[in-house]
Short mmCIF file of C-alpha atoms and ligand atoms in Angstrom, two decimals:
data_model
loop_
_atom_site.label_atom_id
_atom_site.label_comp_id
_atom_site.label_asym_id
_atom_site.label_seq_id
_atom_site.Cartn_x
_atom_site.Cartn_y
_atom_site.Cartn_z
CA MET A 9 110.99 100.59 114.75
CA CYS A 10 109.32 97.49 113.12
CA LEU A 11 107.19 98.04 110.87
CA VAL A 12 103.37 95.89 110.17
CA ILE A 13 102.31 96.22 107.43
CA GLY A 14 99.80 94.22 104.44
CA PRO A 15 96.27 94.15 102.71
CA THR A 16 93.63 94.24 104.62
CA GLY A 17 92.12 92.39 106.91
CA VAL A 18 95.19 89.96 107.11
CA GLY A 19 95.23 90.16 111.00
CA LYS A 20 97.57 93.04 112.53
CA THR A 21 96.03 94.24 114.73
CA LEU A 22 94.52 90.96 116.20
CA LEU A 23 98.34 89.48 116.07
CA ILE A 24 99.75 92.42 117.35
CA LYS A 25 98.06 91.80 119.95
CA ARG A 26 98.97 88.56 120.45
CA LEU A 27 102.22 89.49 120.61
CA GLU A 28 101.51 91.93 123.67
CA GLN A 29 99.56 88.66 125.16
CA ALA A 30 102.66 86.59 125.08
CA SER A 31 104.23 87.39 127.88
CA SER A 32 101.48 86.71 129.77
CA ALA A 33 100.50 83.60 127.87
CA SER A 34 102.18 80.41 128.06
CA LYS A 35 103.89 78.75 125.88
CA LYS A 36 103.55 74.95 123.79
CA GLY A 37 106.65 75.04 121.04
CA SER A 38 105.94 77.78 119.44
CA SER A 39 102.59 78.64 119.52
CA TYR A 40 100.83 80.70 122.20
CA ILE A 41 98.21 79.31 123.76
CA PHE A 42 95.29 81.46 124.30
CA ASN A 43 91.44 81.30 125.43
CA ASP A 44 90.35 84.76 124.59
CA LEU A 45 89.58 86.19 120.59
CA PRO A 46 89.73 89.75 120.98
CA SER A 47 87.51 92.09 118.26
CA THR A 48 89.55 94.50 116.40
CA ILE A 49 88.22 96.90 113.59
CA PRO A 50 90.15 98.24 110.45
CA THR A 51 92.90 100.35 111.28
CA VAL A 52 92.93 103.45 110.11
CA GLY A 53 95.59 105.74 110.01
CA THR A 54 98.40 103.63 111.79
CA SER A 55 98.74 102.59 115.36
CA LEU A 56 102.13 101.97 117.33
CA VAL A 57 101.69 99.21 120.95
CA ASN A 58 105.71 98.14 122.72
CA VAL A 59 105.59 94.73 122.24
CA SER A 60 107.81 93.04 125.11
CA VAL A 61 110.15 90.72 123.87
CA ASN A 62 110.54 87.45 125.64
CA ASN A 63 110.93 90.00 128.37
CA ARG A 64 114.26 91.04 127.03
CA PHE A 65 113.91 94.19 125.80
CA ASP A 66 110.51 96.31 124.31
CA VAL A 67 110.28 96.66 120.65
CA THR A 68 107.87 99.77 119.51
CA LEU A 69 105.93 97.95 116.10
CA ARG A 70 104.00 100.52 114.09
CA GLU A 71 100.79 99.00 112.02
CA LEU A 72 99.78 101.06 108.15
CA GLY A 73 96.50 99.72 108.62
CA GLY A 74 95.94 97.90 105.04
CA SER A 75 94.21 100.80 103.13
CA MET A 76 96.79 102.93 103.59
CA GLY A 77 98.59 100.87 100.97
CA PRO A 78 99.50 104.23 98.56
CA ILE A 79 101.10 106.07 100.54
CA TRP A 80 102.87 103.15 103.05
CA LYS A 81 106.44 103.76 102.06
CA ASN A 82 105.69 107.67 103.75
CA TYR A 83 106.46 105.25 106.86
CA PHE A 84 110.09 103.57 106.07
CA LYS A 85 112.36 106.33 107.04
CA ASP A 86 114.22 105.02 110.45
CA ILE A 87 112.65 101.97 110.82
CA ILE A 88 114.74 98.62 111.46
CA GLY A 89 112.51 95.87 110.42
CA LEU A 90 109.36 94.78 108.60
CA MET A 91 106.80 92.61 108.81
CA TYR A 92 104.56 91.99 104.92
CA VAL A 93 101.59 89.94 107.07
CA VAL A 94 99.26 87.96 104.25
CA ASP A 95 95.80 86.32 104.53
CA ILE A 96 96.83 82.86 103.31
CA SER A 97 93.31 82.00 103.36
CA ASN A 98 91.99 84.80 101.20
CA ARG A 99 92.58 83.11 97.73
CA LEU A 100 91.35 86.65 96.32
CA GLN A 101 93.12 88.89 98.06
CA VAL A 102 96.92 86.32 98.22
CA ALA A 103 97.63 87.76 94.22
CA ALA A 104 96.67 91.32 94.87
CA ALA A 105 98.85 90.89 98.68
CA CYS A 106 101.82 89.29 96.68
CA ILE A 107 102.13 92.45 93.26
CA GLN A 108 102.21 94.74 96.87
CA LEU A 109 104.87 92.83 98.29
CA LEU A 110 107.21 93.20 95.30
CA THR A 111 106.65 97.34 95.09
CA VAL A 112 107.63 97.60 99.21
CA LEU A 113 110.74 95.80 97.73
CA SER A 114 111.34 98.12 95.22
CA ALA A 115 111.25 101.26 97.37
CA ASN A 116 113.56 102.93 96.63
CA ASN A 117 113.55 104.60 99.37
CA LEU A 118 113.44 100.77 102.12
CA PRO A 119 115.96 101.24 104.07
CA VAL A 120 118.16 97.79 104.55
CA VAL A 121 116.59 96.00 107.26
CA PRO A 122 114.59 92.89 107.46
CA VAL A 123 112.13 91.32 106.29
CA LEU A 124 109.24 89.12 108.41
CA LEU A 125 106.43 86.74 105.67
CA VAL A 126 103.96 86.22 107.88
CA PHE A 127 102.16 83.90 106.66
CA ASN A 128 98.44 84.31 109.11
CA LYS A 129 95.56 82.54 109.42
CA THR A 130 96.25 78.93 109.39
CA ASP A 131 93.73 77.51 111.60
CA VAL A 132 91.62 78.32 108.44
CA PRO A 133 90.75 74.39 106.63
CA ASP A 134 90.18 75.90 102.62
CA LYS A 135 93.83 77.92 102.59
CA PHE A 136 96.19 77.96 100.02
CA THR A 137 98.75 74.98 100.30
CA LYS A 138 102.95 75.87 101.01
CA SER A 139 103.28 74.87 98.08
CA GLU A 140 100.76 77.46 96.34
CA ILE A 141 102.35 79.89 98.40
CA GLU A 142 105.73 79.49 96.84
CA SER A 143 105.02 79.39 93.85
CA LEU A 144 102.10 81.95 93.44
CA PHE A 145 104.92 84.72 95.05
CA ARG A 146 108.13 83.01 93.37
CA LEU A 147 109.45 83.49 97.24
CA SER A 148 112.75 82.14 96.31
CA GLU A 149 113.10 84.24 93.86
CA ILE A 150 111.93 87.05 96.78
CA VAL A 151 114.38 86.14 99.33
CA LYS A 152 117.19 85.89 95.91
CA HIS A 153 117.00 89.46 94.34
CA CYS A 154 115.43 91.61 97.18
CA GLY A 155 118.83 92.06 98.23
CA ARG A 156 117.61 91.46 101.91
CA GLN A 157 117.41 88.98 104.38
CA VAL A 158 113.62 87.82 104.00
CA GLU A 159 112.43 84.54 106.43
CA GLN A 160 109.35 83.88 106.37
CA VAL A 161 106.93 82.65 109.80
CA ASP A 162 103.63 80.17 109.29
CA VAL A 163 101.03 81.69 111.77
CA SER A 164 98.06 81.41 113.84
CA ALA A 165 96.55 84.98 114.96
CA CYS A 166 93.81 83.49 116.80
CA THR A 167 94.99 80.22 117.58
CA GLY A 168 98.97 81.44 118.98
CA GLN A 169 99.71 78.53 116.37
CA GLY A 170 103.78 80.52 115.34
CA VAL A 171 103.77 83.38 117.48
CA GLY A 172 106.70 81.93 118.97
CA ASP A 173 108.62 82.59 115.88
CA ILE A 174 107.82 86.50 114.89
CA LEU A 175 109.16 86.99 118.87
CA LYS A 176 111.96 85.17 118.10
CA TRP A 177 112.83 86.95 115.41
CA LEU A 178 112.03 90.48 116.63
CA GLU A 179 114.57 89.49 119.63
CA GLN A 180 116.87 88.10 116.67
CA ASN A 181 116.78 90.51 114.51
CA CYS A 182 115.39 93.98 116.11
CA HIS A 183 117.58 94.01 118.94
CA GLY A 184 118.57 97.20 121.00
CA LYS A 185 118.87 99.33 117.18
N1 GTP B 383 90.30 82.26 111.71
C1 GTP B 383 91.40 83.12 112.10
N2 GTP B 383 91.25 84.95 111.62
C2 GTP B 383 92.04 86.24 111.44
C3 GTP B 383 93.55 85.87 112.03
N3 GTP B 383 94.23 86.57 112.57
C4 GTP B 383 92.69 87.37 111.75
N4 GTP B 383 92.34 87.02 111.84
C5 GTP B 383 90.72 87.83 111.55
O1 GTP B 383 90.57 88.89 110.77
C6 GTP B 383 89.09 90.28 110.90
C7 GTP B 383 90.70 91.42 110.83
O2 GTP B 383 91.64 91.23 111.23
P1 GTP B 383 92.30 92.81 112.33
O3 GTP B 383 93.59 92.55 112.42
O4 GTP B 383 91.58 94.18 112.11
O5 GTP B 383 93.80 93.46 110.35
P2 GTP B 383 94.08 94.38 109.83
O6 GTP B 383 95.38 93.17 109.34
O7 GTP B 383 94.80 94.50 111.28
O8 GTP B 383 93.29 94.67 109.24
P3 GTP B 383 93.65 95.67 108.73
O9 GTP B 383 93.98 97.01 110.05
O10 GTP B 383 92.53 97.05 107.81
O11 GTP B 383 94.62 96.18 107.12
C8 GTP B 383 89.71 89.88 112.07
O12 GTP B 383 87.84 89.78 112.57
C9 GTP B 383 90.55 89.00 113.33
O13 GTP B 383 89.29 88.39 114.56
C10 GTP B 383 93.85 83.99 112.06
O14 GTP B 383 94.72 83.58 112.51
N5 GTP B 383 93.01 83.08 111.25
MG1 MG B 384 95.08 96.51 111.71
#
């Protein structure tokens, strides 16, 4: 099982819907083309979804609602991967998201699993730039010191940009476990 966490409203549920839809959508590079915009409601508790990874195998994604932040750590047991989603258009939330990420990565019960930082909502014009995110998150230090493999993707769950990069990460990191 791969855990999907991040603050409220960052787009975890929509992203998981896109990963589910990807196998029947058309692809352009690492992006998928979606013609609809499914509605979502805030996740209360947790939701489990099976996603087909590039038609090769299925992986179970467990989303934990952002409002459950204080008890995310109760779900770390037996995970094989961790996706942490950030809304790069939410200037008020990004600093808190960074602190929350550091708390997650330093939890002593977090297994040594691959971590994917998902920078979502790239479609919003007034978003943080890549270099602002780099320095706010001190990404290079996180990557160096957290003792786990940390990768990053820029995506838009709205437009489908970068959704293929997440599937590629799942294929390479959450296979057969
Ligand atoms: N513009 C834009 N909006 C997005 C994107 N992804 C999600 N949203 C919107 O953000 C809102 C919240 O999305 P959710 O998927 O419910 O967020 P969540 O992270 O699951 O939130 P919780 O379950 O409360 O933790 C919805 O209105 C989505 O349509 C994106 O890439 N771009
Ligand atoms: Mg949700």
